[in-house]
CSV table of C-alpha atoms and ligand atoms in Angstrom, one decimal:
chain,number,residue,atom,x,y,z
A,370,UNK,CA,105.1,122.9,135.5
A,371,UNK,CA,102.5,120.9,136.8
A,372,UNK,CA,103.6,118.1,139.5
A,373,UNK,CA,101.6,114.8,139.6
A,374,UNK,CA,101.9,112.3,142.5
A,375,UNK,CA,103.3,108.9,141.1
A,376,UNK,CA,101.8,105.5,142.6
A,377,UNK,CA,104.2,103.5,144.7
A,378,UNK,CA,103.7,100.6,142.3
A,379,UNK,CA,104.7,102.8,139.5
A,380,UNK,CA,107.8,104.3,140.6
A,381,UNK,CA,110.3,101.8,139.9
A,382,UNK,CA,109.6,101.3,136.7
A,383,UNK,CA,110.0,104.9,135.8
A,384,UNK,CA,112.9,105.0,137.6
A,385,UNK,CA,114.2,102.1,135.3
A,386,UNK,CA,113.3,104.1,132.0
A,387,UNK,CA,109.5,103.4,131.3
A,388,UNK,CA,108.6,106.2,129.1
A,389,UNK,CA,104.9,106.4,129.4
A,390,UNK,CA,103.0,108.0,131.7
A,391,UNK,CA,99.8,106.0,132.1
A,392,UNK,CA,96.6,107.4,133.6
A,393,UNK,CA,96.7,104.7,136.1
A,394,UNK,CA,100.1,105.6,137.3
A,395,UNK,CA,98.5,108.7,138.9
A,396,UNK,CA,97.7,109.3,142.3
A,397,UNK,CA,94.9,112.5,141.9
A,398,UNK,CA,93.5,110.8,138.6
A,399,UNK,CA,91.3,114.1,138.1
A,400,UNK,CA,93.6,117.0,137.7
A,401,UNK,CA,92.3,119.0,134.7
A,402,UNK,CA,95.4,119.5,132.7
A,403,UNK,CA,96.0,121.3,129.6
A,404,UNK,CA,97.9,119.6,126.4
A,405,UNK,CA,101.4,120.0,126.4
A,406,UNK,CA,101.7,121.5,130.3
A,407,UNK,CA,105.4,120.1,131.4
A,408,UNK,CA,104.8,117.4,134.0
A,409,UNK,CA,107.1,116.5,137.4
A,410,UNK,CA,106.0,113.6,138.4
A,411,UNK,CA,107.1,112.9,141.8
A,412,UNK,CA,106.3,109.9,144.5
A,413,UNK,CA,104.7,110.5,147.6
A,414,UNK,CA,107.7,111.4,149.8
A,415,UNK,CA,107.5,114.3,147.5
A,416,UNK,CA,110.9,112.9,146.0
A,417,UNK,CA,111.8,113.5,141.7
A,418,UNK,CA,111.5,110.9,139.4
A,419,UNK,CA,111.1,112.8,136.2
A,420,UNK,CA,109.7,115.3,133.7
A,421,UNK,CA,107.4,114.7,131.0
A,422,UNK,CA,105.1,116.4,129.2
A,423,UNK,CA,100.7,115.8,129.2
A,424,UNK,CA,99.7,114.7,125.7
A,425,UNK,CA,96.9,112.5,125.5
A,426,UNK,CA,97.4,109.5,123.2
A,427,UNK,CA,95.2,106.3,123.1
A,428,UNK,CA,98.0,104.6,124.8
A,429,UNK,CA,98.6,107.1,128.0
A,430,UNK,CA,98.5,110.6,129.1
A,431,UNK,CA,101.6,111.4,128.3
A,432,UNK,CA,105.7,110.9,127.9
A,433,UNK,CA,108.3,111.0,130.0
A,434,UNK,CA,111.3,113.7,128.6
A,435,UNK,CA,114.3,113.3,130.8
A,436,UNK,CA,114.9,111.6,134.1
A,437,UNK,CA,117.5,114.8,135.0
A,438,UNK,CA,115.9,117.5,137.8
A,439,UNK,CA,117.4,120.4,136.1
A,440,UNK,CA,117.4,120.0,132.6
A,441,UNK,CA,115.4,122.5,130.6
A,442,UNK,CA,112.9,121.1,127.9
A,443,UNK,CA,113.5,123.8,125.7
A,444,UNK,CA,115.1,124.4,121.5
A,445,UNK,CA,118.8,122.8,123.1
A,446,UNK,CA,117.1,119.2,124.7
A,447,UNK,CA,115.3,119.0,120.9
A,448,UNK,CA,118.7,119.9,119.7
A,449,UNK,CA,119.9,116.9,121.9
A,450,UNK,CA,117.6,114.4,121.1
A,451,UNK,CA,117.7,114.8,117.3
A,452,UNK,CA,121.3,115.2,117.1
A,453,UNK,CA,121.4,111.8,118.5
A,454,UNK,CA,119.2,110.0,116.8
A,455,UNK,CA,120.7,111.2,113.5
A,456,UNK,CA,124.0,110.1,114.6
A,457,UNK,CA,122.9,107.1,115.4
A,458,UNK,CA,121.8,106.7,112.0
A,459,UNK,CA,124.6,107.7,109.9
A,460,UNK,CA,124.6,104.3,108.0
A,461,UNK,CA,121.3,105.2,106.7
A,462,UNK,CA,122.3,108.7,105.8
A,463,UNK,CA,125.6,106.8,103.8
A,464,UNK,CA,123.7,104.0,102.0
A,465,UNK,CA,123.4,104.8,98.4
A,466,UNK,CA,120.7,102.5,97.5
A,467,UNK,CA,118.5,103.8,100.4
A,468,UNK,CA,116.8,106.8,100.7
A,469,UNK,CA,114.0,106.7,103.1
A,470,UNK,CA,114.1,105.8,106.7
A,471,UNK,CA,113.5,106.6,109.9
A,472,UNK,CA,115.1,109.3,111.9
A,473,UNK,CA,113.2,109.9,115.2
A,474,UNK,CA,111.4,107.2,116.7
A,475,UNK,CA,109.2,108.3,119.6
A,476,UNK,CA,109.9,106.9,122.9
A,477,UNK,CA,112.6,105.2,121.4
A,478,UNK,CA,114.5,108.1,120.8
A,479,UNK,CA,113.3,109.9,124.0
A,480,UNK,CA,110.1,112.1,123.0
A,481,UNK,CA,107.0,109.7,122.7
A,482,UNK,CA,104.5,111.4,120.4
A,483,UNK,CA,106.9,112.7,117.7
A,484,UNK,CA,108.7,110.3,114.6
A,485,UNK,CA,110.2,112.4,112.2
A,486,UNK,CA,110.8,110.3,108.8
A,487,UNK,CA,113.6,111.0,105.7
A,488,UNK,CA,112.4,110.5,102.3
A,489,UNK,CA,115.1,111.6,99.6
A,490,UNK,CA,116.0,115.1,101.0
A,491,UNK,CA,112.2,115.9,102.3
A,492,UNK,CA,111.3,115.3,106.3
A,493,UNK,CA,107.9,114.5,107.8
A,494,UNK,CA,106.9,115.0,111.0
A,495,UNK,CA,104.4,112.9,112.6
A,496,UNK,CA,102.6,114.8,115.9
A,497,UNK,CA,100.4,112.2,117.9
A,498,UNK,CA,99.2,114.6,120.4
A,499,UNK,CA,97.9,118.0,120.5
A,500,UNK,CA,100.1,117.9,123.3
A,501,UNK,CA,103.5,117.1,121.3
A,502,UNK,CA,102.5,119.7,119.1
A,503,UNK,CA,102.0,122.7,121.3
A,504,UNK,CA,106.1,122.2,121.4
A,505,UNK,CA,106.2,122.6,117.4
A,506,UNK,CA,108.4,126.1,116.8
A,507,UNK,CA,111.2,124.3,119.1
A,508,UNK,CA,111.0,121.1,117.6
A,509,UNK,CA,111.1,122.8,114.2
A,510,UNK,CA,113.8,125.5,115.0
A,511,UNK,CA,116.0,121.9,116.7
A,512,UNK,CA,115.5,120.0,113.6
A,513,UNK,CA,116.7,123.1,111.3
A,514,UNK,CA,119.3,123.2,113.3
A,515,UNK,CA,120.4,119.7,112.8
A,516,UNK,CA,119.5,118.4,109.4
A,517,UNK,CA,119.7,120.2,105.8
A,518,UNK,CA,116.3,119.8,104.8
A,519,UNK,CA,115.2,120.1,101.1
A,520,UNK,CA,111.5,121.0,102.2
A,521,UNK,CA,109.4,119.8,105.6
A,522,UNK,CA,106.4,118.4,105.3
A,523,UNK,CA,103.8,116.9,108.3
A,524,UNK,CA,101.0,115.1,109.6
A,525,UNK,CA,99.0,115.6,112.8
A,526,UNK,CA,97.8,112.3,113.7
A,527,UNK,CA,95.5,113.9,116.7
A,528,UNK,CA,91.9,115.2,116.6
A,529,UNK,CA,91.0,118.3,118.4
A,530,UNK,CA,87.3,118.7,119.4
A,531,UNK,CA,87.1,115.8,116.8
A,532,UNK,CA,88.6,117.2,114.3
A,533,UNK,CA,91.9,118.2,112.6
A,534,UNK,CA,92.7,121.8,112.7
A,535,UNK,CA,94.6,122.1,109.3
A,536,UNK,CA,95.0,120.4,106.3
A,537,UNK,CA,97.8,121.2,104.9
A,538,UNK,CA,100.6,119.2,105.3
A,539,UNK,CA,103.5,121.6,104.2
A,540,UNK,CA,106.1,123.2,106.6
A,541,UNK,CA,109.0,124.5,105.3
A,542,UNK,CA,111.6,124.9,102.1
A,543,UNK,CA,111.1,123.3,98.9
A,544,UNK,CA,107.4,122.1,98.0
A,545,UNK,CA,107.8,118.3,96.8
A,546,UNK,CA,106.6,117.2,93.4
A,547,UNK,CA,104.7,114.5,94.6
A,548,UNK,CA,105.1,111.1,94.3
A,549,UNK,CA,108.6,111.9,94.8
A,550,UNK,CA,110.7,108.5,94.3
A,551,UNK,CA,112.7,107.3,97.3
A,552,UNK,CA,115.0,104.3,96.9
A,553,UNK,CA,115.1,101.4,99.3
A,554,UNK,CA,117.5,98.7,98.5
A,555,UNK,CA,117.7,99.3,95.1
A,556,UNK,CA,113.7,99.3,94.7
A,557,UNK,CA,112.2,102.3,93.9
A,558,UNK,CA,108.7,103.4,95.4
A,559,UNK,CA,106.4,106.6,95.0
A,560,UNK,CA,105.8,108.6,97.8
A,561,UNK,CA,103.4,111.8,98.5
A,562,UNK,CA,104.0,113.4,102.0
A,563,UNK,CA,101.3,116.0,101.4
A,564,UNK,CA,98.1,113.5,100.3
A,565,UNK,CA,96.4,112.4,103.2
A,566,UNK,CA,96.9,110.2,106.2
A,567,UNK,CA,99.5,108.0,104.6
A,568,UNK,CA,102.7,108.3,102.1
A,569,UNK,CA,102.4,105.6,100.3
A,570,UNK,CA,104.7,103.3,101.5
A,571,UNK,CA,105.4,101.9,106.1
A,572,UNK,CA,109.2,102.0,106.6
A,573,UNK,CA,109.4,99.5,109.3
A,574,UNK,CA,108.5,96.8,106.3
A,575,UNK,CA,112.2,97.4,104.9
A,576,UNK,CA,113.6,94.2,105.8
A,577,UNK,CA,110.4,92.5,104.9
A,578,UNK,CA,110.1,93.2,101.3
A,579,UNK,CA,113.7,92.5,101.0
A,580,UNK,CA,113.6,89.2,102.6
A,581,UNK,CA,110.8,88.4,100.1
A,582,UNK,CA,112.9,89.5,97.4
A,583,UNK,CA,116.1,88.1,98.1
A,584,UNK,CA,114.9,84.7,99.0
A,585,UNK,CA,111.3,83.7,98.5
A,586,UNK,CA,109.9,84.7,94.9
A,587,UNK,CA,112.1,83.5,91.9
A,588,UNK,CA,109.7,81.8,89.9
A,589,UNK,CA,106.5,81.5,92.2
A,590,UNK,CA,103.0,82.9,92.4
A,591,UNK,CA,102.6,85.5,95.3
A,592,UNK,CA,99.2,86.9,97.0
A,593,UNK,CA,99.5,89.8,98.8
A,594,UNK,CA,96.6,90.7,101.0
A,595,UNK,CA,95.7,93.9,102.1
A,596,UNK,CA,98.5,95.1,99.6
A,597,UNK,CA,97.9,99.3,100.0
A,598,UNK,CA,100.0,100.4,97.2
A,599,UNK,CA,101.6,97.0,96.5
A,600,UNK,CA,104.8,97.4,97.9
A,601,UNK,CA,105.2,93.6,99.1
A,602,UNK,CA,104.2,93.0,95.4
A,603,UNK,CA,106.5,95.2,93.5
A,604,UNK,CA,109.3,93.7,95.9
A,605,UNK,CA,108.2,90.6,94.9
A,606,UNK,CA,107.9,91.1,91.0
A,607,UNK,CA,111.7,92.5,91.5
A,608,UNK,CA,112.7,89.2,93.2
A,609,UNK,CA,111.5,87.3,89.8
A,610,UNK,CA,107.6,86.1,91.0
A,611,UNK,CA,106.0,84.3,87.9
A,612,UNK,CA,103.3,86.5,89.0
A,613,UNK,CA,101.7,88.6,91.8
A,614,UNK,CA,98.1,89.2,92.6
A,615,UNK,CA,97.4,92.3,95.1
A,616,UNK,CA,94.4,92.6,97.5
A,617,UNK,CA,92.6,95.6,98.8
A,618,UNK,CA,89.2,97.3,99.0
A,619,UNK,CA,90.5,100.8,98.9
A,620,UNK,CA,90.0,101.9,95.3
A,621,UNK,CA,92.8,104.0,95.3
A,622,UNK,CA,95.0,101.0,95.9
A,623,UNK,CA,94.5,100.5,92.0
A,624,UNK,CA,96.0,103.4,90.7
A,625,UNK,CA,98.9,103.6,93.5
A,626,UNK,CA,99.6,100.0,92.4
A,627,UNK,CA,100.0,100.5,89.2
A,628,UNK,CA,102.1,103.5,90.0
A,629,UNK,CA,104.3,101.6,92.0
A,630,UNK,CA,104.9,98.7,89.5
A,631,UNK,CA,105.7,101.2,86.7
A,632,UNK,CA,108.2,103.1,88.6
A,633,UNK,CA,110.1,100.2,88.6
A,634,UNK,CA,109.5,99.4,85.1
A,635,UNK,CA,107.6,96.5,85.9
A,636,UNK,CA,104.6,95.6,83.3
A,637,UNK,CA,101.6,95.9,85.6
A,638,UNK,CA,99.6,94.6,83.0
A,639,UNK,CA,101.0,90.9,83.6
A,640,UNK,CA,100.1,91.4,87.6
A,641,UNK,CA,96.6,91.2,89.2
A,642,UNK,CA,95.4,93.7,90.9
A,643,UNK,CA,91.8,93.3,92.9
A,644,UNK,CA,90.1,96.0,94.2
A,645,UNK,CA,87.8,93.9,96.6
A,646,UNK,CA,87.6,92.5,100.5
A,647,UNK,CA,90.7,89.7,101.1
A,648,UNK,CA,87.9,87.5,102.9
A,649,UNK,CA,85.5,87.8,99.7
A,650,UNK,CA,89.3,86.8,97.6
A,651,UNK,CA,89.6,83.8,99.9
A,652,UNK,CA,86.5,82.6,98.8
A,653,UNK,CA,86.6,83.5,95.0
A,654,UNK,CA,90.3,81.8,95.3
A,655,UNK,CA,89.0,78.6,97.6
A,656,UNK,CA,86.1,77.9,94.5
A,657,UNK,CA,88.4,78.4,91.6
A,658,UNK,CA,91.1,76.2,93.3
A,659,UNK,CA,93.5,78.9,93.0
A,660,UNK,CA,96.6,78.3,95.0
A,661,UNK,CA,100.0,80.7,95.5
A,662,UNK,CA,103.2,79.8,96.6
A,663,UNK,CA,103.9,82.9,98.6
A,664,UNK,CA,100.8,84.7,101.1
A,665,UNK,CA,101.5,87.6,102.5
A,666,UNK,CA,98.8,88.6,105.6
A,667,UNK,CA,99.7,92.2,106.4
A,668,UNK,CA,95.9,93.1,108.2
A,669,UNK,CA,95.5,96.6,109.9
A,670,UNK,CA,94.9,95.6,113.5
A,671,UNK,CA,91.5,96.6,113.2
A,672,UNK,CA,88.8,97.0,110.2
A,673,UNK,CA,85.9,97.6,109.4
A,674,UNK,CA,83.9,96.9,106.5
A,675,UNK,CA,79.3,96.9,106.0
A,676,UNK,CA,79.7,93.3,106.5
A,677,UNK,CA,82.1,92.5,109.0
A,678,UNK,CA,84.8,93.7,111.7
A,679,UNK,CA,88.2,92.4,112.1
A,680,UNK,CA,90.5,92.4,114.8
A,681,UNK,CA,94.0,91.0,114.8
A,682,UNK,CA,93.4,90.3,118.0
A,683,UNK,CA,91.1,88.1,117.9
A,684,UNK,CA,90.7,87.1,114.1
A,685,UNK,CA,94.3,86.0,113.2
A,686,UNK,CA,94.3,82.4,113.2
A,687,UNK,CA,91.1,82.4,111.6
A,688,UNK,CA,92.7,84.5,108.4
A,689,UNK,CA,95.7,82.4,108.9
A,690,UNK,CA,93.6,79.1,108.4
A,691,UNK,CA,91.8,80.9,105.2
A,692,UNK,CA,95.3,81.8,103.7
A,693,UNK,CA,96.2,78.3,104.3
A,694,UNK,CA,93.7,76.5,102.3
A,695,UNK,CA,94.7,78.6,98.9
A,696,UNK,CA,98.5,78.3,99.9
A,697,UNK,CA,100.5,75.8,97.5
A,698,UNK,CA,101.9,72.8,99.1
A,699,UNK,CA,105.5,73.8,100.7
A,700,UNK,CA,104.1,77.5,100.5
A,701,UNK,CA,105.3,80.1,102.3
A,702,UNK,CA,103.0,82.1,104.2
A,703,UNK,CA,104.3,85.6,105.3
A,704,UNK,CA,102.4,87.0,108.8
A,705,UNK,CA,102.5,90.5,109.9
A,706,UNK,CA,100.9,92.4,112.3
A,707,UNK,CA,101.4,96.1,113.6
A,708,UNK,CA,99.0,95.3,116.8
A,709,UNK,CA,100.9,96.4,120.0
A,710,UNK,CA,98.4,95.0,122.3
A,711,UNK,CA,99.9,91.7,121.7
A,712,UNK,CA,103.6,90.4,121.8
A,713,UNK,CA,105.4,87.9,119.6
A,714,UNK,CA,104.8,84.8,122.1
A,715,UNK,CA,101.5,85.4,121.8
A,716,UNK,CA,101.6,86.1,117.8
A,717,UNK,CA,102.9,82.7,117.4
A,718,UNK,CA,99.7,80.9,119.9
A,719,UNK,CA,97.7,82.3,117.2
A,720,UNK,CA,100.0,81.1,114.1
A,721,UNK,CA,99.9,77.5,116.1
A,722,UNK,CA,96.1,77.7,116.5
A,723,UNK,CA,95.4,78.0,113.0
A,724,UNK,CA,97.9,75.5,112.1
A,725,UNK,CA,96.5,72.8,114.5
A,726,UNK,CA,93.0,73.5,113.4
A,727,UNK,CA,94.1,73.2,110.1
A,728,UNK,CA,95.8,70.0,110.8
A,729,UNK,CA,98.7,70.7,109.0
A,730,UNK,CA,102.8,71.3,110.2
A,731,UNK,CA,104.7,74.4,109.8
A,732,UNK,CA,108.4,75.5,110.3
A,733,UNK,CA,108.9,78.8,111.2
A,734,UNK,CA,112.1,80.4,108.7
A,735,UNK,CA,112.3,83.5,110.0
A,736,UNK,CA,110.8,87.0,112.2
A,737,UNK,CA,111.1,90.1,111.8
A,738,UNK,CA,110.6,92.8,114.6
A,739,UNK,CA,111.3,96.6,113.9
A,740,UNK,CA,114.2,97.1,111.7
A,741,UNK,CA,117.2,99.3,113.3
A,742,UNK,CA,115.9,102.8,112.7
A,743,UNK,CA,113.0,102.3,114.4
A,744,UNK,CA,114.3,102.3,117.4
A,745,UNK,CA,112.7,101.1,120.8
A,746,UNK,CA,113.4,102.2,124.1
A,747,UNK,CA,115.8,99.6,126.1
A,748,UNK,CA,114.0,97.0,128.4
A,749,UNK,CA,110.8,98.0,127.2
A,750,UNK,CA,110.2,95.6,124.0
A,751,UNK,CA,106.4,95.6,124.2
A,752,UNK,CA,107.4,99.4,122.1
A,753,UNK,CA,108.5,97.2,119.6
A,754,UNK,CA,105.0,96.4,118.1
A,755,UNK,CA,105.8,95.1,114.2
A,756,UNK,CA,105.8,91.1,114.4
A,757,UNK,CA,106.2,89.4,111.3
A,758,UNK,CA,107.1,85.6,111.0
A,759,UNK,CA,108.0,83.2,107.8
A,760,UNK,CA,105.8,80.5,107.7
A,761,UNK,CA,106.7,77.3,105.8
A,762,UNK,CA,104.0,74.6,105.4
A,763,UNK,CA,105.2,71.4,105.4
B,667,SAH,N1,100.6,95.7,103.5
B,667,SAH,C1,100.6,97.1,103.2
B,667,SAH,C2,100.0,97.9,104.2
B,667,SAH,C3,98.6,97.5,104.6
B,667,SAH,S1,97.7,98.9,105.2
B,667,SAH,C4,102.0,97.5,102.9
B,667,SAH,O1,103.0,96.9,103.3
B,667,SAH,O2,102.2,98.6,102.2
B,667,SAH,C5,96.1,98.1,105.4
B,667,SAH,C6,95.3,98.0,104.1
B,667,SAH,O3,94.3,97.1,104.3
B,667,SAH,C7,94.7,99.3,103.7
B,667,SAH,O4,95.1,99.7,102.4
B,667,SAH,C8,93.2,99.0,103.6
B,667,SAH,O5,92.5,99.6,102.5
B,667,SAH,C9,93.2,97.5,103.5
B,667,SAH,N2,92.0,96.8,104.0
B,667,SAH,C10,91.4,96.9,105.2
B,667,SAH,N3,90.4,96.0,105.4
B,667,SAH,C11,90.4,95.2,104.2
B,667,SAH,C12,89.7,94.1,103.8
B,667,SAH,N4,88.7,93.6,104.5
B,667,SAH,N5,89.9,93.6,102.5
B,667,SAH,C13,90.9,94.2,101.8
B,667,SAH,N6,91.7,95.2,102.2
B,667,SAH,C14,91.4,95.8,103.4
């Protein structure tokens, strides 16, 4: 155990339940720690205020674990913590026409670093530190303890010396036949949890795609930029669209597309998909006078391309005003962002930007923030970094 000195202008809000340790939070700034040392971070009369653990993210240096002087961080606190963020999700666990969700959430859930994720029987791990991970065998021996996994799978999302130290992705119990099908309100979607960075489909979107297909497509034309594997697309095609066309560079978005649509029996013949850059689309769409009813803008919050970078940050309204001039009169334009350096006052500045500097009027029908599994710790919403409003144009 390693104790760090706490600044005085950080101690209160530790006190309240922050759960991240930032760098600039600490007194003697230098101290050489290792990853995944327990922390006690103290203030300067020497007095507790809690234990964590070092783990470097991009975010801070580390989590806070428990705000109690004598409680062990050992097999029976991950015990704890997972058994209650289960419970709290026995609704999931029940719903028949939903099997994948989230079951640990991070510093919503009390361990920052670490979201474990169900998908149909199978659980994946996500580590964001090297120092989350150096607490692996407990975490693993806690989960087995609480769940009845089919097979574990995981996914270090952490460089060490630049690099990831394994590749394989498998834990424990059954091997998946990947894509495994998971069910999400009655729509189906492939998922590999051993093929990369990514599964195939983000959880925190559930409510999303079923607003769209509840309420939005019935006989329209949607565009769904930076579409991945087309999930906002299938959910459409399911809520009766006329027609979807999908968006991405990636060429594996083609065949995970397709895969998609025909696991839902969907003809993916009778749906575009284009393997090219959405801002390249915009243009090809603006000079055939293409319009869609229904846009859906769901950018990473930062890429890069040979040609160009974009930022959410600072590009929004200016790929807000593109989608606007191929977006049908009275169209709907769906906005979405995953940037947490941002909140969702200042998500809507740049959705009232675009608008004004488009000249046109809007109505706002609905947001979305993170969906009730991912849960965010209590009077900390800027943890709550998924923002994603309904945009009429009127
Ligand atoms: N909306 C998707 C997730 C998007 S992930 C879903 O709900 O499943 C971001 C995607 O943007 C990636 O698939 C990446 O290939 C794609 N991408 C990044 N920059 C792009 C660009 N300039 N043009 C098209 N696609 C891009």
């Amino acid at each position: 155990m390693t104790t760090l000195l706490i600044k005085d202008n950080y101690v209160k809000e530790l006190k309240n339940g922050y759960p991240l340790i930032l760098k600039t939070a600490l007194e003697n700034e230098d101290a050489a720690i290792e990853e995944g040392t327990l922390v006690q971070l103290v203030d300067k009369q020497g007095q507790y205020i809690a234990t964590g653990y070092y783990g470097v993210q991009n975010k801070g240096i580390g989590w806070v674990l428990t705000r109690k002087e004598n409680e062990q961080i050992d097999m029976v606190f991950f015990v704890k913590k997972i058994r209650e963020a289960v419970t709290q999700r026995e609704n999931f666990f029940e719903a028949d026409d939903t099997t994948a969700f989230r079951i640990f959430n991070g510093e919503g859930d009390g361990i920052g670093g670490l979201t474990i994720d169900f998908f149909n029987g199978f659980y994946m791990v996500s580590w964001y530190s090297e120092g989350i991970y150096k607490f692996r065998e407990d975490v693993y021996a806690a989960l087995a303890e609480v769940v009845n996994a089919r097979g574990v799978y995981e996914k270090k999302r952490f460089n060490v010396n630049g690099q990831y130290v394994e590749q394989d992705d498998y834990v424990s119990g059954e091997k998946g036949e990947f894509p495994i099908i998971i069910q999400e309100n009655g729509m189906n979607y492939a998922v590999d949890l051993n093929d990369g960075a990514m599964t195939g489909i983000f959880l925190d979107q559930r409510n999303v795609r079923k607003a769209l297909r509840d309420s939005y497509c019935e006989g329209k034309t949607v565009l769904n930029t930076f579409s991945y594997t087309g999930a906002f697309s299938v959910a459409a095609a399911l809520g009766g669209a006329m027609k979807t066309t999908s968006v991405d560079l990636a060429k594996r978005s083609l065949p995970k597309t397709i895969e998609q649509f025909s696991v839902n029996a969907i003809d993916y013949e009778a749906q575009d998909i284009k393997v090219m850059n959405v801002f390249d689309y915009f243009s090809y769409a603006a000079r055939h006078q293409l319009t869609f009813d229904v846009v859906v803008l769901d950018p990473p919050s930062f890429a890069r391309t040979k040609k160009m970078t974009f930022s959410t940050a600072k590009d929004y309204p200016k790929l807000l005003k593109d989608a606007l001039a191929i977006t049908a009169e009275n169209g709907v334009i769906i906005a979405s962002t995953n940037n947490a350096s941002f909140n969702m006052k200042k998500f809507k500045t740049f959705i009232d930007k675009a608008f004004k500097d488009a000249k046109k009027r809007y109505k706002i029908l609905e947001q979305h923030q993170l969906p009730e599994d991912f849960q965010v710790p209590h009077n900390y919403p800027e943890f709550n970094y998924l923002k994603v409003v309904f945009i009429q144009v009127l």
